[in-house]
Amino acid sequence: MSVPAKPASGPSAGKSLGTGRLELVQGDITQQDTEAIVNAANRHLAGGGGVDGAIHRAGGPAIMQELRATYPQGCPTGSAVVTGGGRLKAKYVLHAVGPVYRGVPEDAGLLADAYQACLALCTQLGIRSAAFPSISTGVYGYPVEGAAPIALRTVADYLRAHPDLALARFVLFDAKTLAVYQRALDALP
Ligand code: ADP
């Protein structure tokens, strides 16, 4: 299947859920102006490649300083912690730890837990808009075809039940990932 060319960023698709909205865009999560952006972090909160490296580069050293000072034990898989956004437009970064894909039944639950932990933090902190990357589908090896329905269902269910969250935007880095999320969104009940 050929994928139509998409702009580097900008609205691509969306769905209204309750009073909230779920959007899919292709782009760079560090450039988002949502109140929070989500990082695909590791258990040591130590920084890394992929989206994690990009967020720390764009946000500056304050984010890592806060992580070291506040969460020296790191963060278990399936959980999330919050820091300020440093130099980012976003006020908060939610550092979520998705599973390293092992091909076992527990993978799906841990992936859903990572999104759920971010959503709970949004409610706790009064965050009304958040941008999510495709957690675990880079270095952590989770197949996008398996991860996208879990990610979208978890966020969609939360939006339907929590009018306090107005916007959840998935920011997908490449056209192929966006296309898989698009198909999963179309199939969402
Ligand atoms: P993980 O270790 O959880 O797999 P990665 O950062 O390796 O996390 O990859 C997660 C997803 O984030 C991948 O689809 C990757 O292409 C994407 N990604 C990388 N950089 C960015 C960015 N700046 N903005 C949005 N998504 C990004």
CSV table of N, CA and C and ligand atoms in Angstrom, one decimal, residues 27-30 40-41 49-52 54 133-141 171-174 177, ligand 1:
chain,number,residue,atom,x,y,z
A,27,GLY,N,4.5,14.4,13.2
A,27,GLY,CA,5.4,15.5,13.7
A,27,GLY,C,6.3,15.2,14.8
A,28,ASP,N,6.9,16.2,15.3
A,28,ASP,CA,7.9,16.1,16.4
A,28,ASP,C,7.2,16.5,17.7
A,29,ILE,N,7.2,15.6,18.7
A,29,ILE,CA,6.5,15.9,19.9
A,29,ILE,C,7.1,17.1,20.7
A,30,THR,N,8.4,17.4,20.5
A,30,THR,CA,9.0,18.4,21.2
A,30,THR,C,8.5,19.8,20.8
A,40,ALA,N,8.6,8.8,26.2
A,40,ALA,CA,8.8,7.3,26.3
A,40,ALA,C,10.1,7.1,26.9
A,41,ALA,N,10.1,7.0,28.3
A,41,ALA,CA,11.3,7.0,29.1
A,41,ALA,C,11.7,5.5,29.4
A,49,GLY,N,18.0,7.4,23.6
A,49,GLY,CA,17.8,7.9,22.2
A,49,GLY,C,16.4,8.2,21.9
A,50,GLY,N,16.0,8.2,20.7
A,50,GLY,CA,14.6,8.3,20.3
A,50,GLY,C,13.9,9.6,20.8
A,51,VAL,N,12.7,9.4,21.2
A,51,VAL,CA,11.9,10.6,21.6
A,51,VAL,C,12.5,11.1,23.0
A,52,ASP,N,13.0,10.2,23.8
A,52,ASP,CA,13.6,10.6,25.1
A,52,ASP,C,14.7,11.6,24.9
A,54,ALA,N,15.3,13.4,22.2
A,54,ALA,CA,14.9,14.6,21.6
A,54,ALA,C,14.2,15.5,22.6
A,133,PRO,N,3.6,10.2,22.3
A,133,PRO,CA,4.3,9.5,21.2
A,133,PRO,C,3.8,8.1,21.2
A,134,SER,N,4.3,7.3,20.3
A,134,SER,CA,4.0,5.9,20.2
A,134,SER,C,4.9,5.1,21.1
A,135,ILE,N,4.5,5.0,22.4
A,135,ILE,CA,5.3,4.4,23.4
A,135,ILE,C,5.7,3.0,23.1
A,136,SER,N,6.9,2.6,23.3
A,136,SER,CA,7.5,1.2,23.2
A,136,SER,C,7.7,0.7,21.7
A,137,THR,N,7.3,1.5,20.7
A,137,THR,CA,7.4,1.0,19.3
A,137,THR,C,8.7,1.4,18.6
A,138,GLY,N,9.6,2.0,19.3
A,138,GLY,CA,10.9,2.3,18.7
A,138,GLY,C,11.9,1.2,19.2
A,139,VAL,N,12.9,1.7,20.0
A,139,VAL,CA,13.9,0.8,20.5
A,139,VAL,C,13.3,-0.4,21.3
A,140,TYR,N,12.2,-0.2,21.9
A,140,TYR,CA,11.6,-1.2,22.8
A,140,TYR,C,10.9,-2.3,22.0
A,141,GLY,N,10.8,-2.1,20.7
A,141,GLY,CA,10.5,-3.2,19.8
A,141,GLY,C,9.0,-3.7,19.7
A,171,VAL,N,1.3,12.1,18.4
A,171,VAL,CA,2.3,12.8,17.5
A,171,VAL,C,3.2,11.7,17.0
A,172,LEU,N,2.9,11.2,15.8
A,172,LEU,CA,3.7,10.1,15.2
A,172,LEU,C,4.8,10.7,14.3
A,173,PHE,N,5.9,10.1,14.5
A,173,PHE,CA,7.1,10.7,13.9
A,173,PHE,C,7.2,10.4,12.4
A,174,ASP,N,6.7,9.3,11.9
A,174,ASP,CA,6.9,9.0,10.5
A,174,ASP,C,5.6,8.6,9.9
A,177,THR,N,4.1,5.0,10.7
A,177,THR,CA,3.5,4.8,12.0
A,177,THR,C,2.1,5.5,12.0
B,1,ADP,P1,10.7,3.3,23.1
B,1,ADP,O1,12.1,3.0,23.7
B,1,ADP,O2,9.6,3.4,24.1
B,1,ADP,O3,10.4,2.3,22.0
B,1,ADP,P2,11.5,5.3,21.2
B,1,ADP,O4,11.8,6.7,21.5
B,1,ADP,O5,12.7,4.4,20.7
B,1,ADP,O6,10.8,4.7,22.5
B,1,ADP,O7,10.4,5.3,20.0
B,1,ADP,C1,9.0,5.5,20.3
B,1,ADP,C2,8.4,6.2,19.1
B,1,ADP,O8,8.8,7.6,19.1
B,1,ADP,C3,8.9,5.7,17.7
B,1,ADP,O9,7.8,5.6,16.8
B,1,ADP,C4,9.9,6.8,17.3
B,1,ADP,O10,10.0,6.9,15.8
B,1,ADP,C5,9.2,8.0,17.8
B,1,ADP,N1,9.9,9.3,17.9
B,1,ADP,C6,11.3,9.5,17.9
B,1,ADP,N2,11.6,10.8,18.1
B,1,ADP,C7,10.4,11.4,18.1
B,1,ADP,C8,9.9,12.8,18.3
B,1,ADP,N3,10.8,13.8,18.3
B,1,ADP,N4,8.6,13.1,18.3
B,1,ADP,C9,7.7,12.1,18.2
B,1,ADP,N5,8.0,10.8,18.1
B,1,ADP,C10,9.3,10.5,18.1
